[in-house]
PDB file of C-alpha atoms in Angstrom:
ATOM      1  CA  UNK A  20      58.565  42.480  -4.510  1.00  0.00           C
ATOM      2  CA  UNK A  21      57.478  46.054  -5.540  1.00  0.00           C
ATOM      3  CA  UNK A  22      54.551  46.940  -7.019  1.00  0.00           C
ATOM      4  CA  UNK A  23      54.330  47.966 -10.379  1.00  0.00           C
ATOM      5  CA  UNK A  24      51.986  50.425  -9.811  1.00  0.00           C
ATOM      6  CA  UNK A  25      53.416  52.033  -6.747  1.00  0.00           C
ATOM      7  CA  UNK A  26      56.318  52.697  -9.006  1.00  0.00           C
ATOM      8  CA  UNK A  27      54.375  53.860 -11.614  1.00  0.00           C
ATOM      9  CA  UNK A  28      52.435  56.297  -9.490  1.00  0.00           C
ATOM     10  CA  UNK A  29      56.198  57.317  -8.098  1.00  0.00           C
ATOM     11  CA  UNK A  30      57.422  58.112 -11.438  1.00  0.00           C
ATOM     12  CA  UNK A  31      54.114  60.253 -12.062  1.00  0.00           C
ATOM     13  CA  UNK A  32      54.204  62.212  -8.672  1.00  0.00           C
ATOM     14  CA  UNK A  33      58.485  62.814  -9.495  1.00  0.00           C
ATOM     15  CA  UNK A  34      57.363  63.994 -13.116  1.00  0.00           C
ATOM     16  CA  UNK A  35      54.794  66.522 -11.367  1.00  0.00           C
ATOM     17  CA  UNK A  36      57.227  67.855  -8.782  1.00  0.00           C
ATOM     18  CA  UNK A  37      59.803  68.487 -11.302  1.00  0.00           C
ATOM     19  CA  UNK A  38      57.642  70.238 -13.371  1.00  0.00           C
ATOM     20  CA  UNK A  39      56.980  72.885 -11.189  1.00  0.00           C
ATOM     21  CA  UNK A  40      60.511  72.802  -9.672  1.00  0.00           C
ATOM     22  CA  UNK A  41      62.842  72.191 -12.096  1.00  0.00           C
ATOM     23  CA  UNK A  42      66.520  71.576 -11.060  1.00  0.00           C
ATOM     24  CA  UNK A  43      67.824  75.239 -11.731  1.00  0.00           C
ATOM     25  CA  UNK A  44      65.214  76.646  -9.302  1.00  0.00           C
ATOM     26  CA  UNK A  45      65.900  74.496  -6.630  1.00  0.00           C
ATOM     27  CA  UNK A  46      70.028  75.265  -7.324  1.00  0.00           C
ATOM     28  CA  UNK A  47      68.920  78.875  -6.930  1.00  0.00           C
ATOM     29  CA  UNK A  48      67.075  78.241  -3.594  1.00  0.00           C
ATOM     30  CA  UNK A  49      69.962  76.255  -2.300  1.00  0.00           C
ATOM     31  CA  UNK A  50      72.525  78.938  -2.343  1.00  0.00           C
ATOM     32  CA  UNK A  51      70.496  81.372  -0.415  1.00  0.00           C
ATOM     33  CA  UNK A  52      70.771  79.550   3.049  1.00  0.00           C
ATOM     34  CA  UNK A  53      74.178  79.018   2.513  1.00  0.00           C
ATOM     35  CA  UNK A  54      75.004  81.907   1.380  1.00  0.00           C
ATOM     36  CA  UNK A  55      73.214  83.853   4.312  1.00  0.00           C
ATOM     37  CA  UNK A  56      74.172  81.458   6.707  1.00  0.00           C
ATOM     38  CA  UNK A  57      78.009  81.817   5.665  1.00  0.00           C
ATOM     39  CA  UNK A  58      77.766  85.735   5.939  1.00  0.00           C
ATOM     40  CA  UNK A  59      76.334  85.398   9.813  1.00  0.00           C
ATOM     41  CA  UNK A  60      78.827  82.718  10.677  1.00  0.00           C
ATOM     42  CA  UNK A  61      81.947  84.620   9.341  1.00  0.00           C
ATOM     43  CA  UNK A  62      80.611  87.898  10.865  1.00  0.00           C
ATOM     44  CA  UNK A  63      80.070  85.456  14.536  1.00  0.00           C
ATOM     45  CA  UNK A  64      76.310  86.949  14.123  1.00  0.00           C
ATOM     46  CA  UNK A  65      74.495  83.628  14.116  1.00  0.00           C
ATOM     47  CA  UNK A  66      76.600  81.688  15.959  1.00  0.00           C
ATOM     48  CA  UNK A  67      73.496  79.319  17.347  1.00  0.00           C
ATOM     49  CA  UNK A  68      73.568  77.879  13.353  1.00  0.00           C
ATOM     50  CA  UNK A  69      76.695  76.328  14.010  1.00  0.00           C
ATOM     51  CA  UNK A  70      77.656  72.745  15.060  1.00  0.00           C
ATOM     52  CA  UNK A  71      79.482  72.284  18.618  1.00  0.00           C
ATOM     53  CA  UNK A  72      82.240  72.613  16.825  1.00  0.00           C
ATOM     54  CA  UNK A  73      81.610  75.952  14.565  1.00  0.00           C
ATOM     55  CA  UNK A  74      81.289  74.426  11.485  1.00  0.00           C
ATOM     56  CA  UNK A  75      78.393  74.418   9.270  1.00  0.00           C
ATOM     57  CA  UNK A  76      76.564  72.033   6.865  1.00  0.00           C
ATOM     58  CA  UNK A  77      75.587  73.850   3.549  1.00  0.00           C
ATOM     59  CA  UNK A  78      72.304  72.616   2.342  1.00  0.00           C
ATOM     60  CA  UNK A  79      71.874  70.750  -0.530  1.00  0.00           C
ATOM     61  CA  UNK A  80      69.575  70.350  -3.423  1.00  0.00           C
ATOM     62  CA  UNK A  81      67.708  66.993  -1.395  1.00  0.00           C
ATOM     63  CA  UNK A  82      67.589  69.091   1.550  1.00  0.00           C
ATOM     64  CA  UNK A  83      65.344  71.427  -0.325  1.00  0.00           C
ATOM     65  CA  UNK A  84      63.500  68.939  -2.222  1.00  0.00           C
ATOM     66  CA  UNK A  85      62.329  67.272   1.187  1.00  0.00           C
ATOM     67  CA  UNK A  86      61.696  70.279   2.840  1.00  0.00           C
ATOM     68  CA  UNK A  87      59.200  71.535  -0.387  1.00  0.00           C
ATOM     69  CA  UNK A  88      57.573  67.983  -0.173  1.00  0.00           C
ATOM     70  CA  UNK A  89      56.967  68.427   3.839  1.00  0.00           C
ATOM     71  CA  UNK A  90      55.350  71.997   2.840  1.00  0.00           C
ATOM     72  CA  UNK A  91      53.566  70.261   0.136  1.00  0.00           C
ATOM     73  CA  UNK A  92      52.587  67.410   2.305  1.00  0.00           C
ATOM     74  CA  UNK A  93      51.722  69.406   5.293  1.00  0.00           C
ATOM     75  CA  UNK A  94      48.982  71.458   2.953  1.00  0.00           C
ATOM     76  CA  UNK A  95      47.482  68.540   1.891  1.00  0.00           C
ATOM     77  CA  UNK A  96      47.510  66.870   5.497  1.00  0.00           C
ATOM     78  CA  UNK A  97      45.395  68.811   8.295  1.00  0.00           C
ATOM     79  CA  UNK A  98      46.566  68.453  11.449  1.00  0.00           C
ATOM     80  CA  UNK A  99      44.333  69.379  14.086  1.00  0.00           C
ATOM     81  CA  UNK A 100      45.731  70.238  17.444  1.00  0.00           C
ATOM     82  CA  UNK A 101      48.612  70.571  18.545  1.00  0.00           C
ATOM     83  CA  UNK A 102      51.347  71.626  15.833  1.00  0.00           C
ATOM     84  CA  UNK A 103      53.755  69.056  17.753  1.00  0.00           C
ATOM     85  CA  UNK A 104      52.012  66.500  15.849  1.00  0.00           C
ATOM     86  CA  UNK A 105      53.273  67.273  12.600  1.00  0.00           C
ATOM     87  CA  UNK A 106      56.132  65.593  13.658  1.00  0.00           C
ATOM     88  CA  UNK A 107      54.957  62.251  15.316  1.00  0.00           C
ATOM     89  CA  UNK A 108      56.288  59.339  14.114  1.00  0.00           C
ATOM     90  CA  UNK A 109      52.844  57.954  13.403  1.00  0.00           C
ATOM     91  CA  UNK A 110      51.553  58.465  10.355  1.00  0.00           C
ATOM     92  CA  UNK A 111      49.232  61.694   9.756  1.00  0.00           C
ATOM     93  CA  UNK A 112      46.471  60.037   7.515  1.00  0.00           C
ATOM     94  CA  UNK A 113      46.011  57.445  10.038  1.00  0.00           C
ATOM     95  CA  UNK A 114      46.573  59.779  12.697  1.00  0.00           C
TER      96      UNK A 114
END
């Protein structure tokens, strides 16, 4: 069952984050990785961007938003240490 005020406090948090980053900004930032990423592939510049195979995934507007909420989160969060923890699998506010 979920919790009616987890999804409350969801909907608040989404309302805040779209406030500040509304969906035509985040368009915007999404077409400058692909656009730059395009130019080095074409141009065999940035090859190590590529899949095995030389293709590339563009990003997308969730890639962006998840990336922003990592930055956000990762402000919030202090990590002390090593920076390899950022990326544990164990939760940061427990540690």
């Amino acid at each position: 069952m979920v919790d009616p005020y987890s999804e409350i406090l969801r909907q608040r948090l989404l309302s805040y984050f779209t406030f500040f980053f509304t969906v035509e900004m985040i368009n915007v930032i999404v077409t400058h990785p692909n656009s730059y990423t395009n130019e080095h592939i074409f141009s065999r510049t940035h090859q190590r961007y590529t899949k095995p195979d030389g293709s590339w995934e563009d990003v997308t507007a969730d890639d962006i938003k998840r990336l922003i909420a990592i930055l956000i989160y990762f402000g919030i969060v202090k990590v002390v240490g090593d920076v390899d923890k950022c990326w544990s699998k164990k939760t940061l506010l427990r540690g």
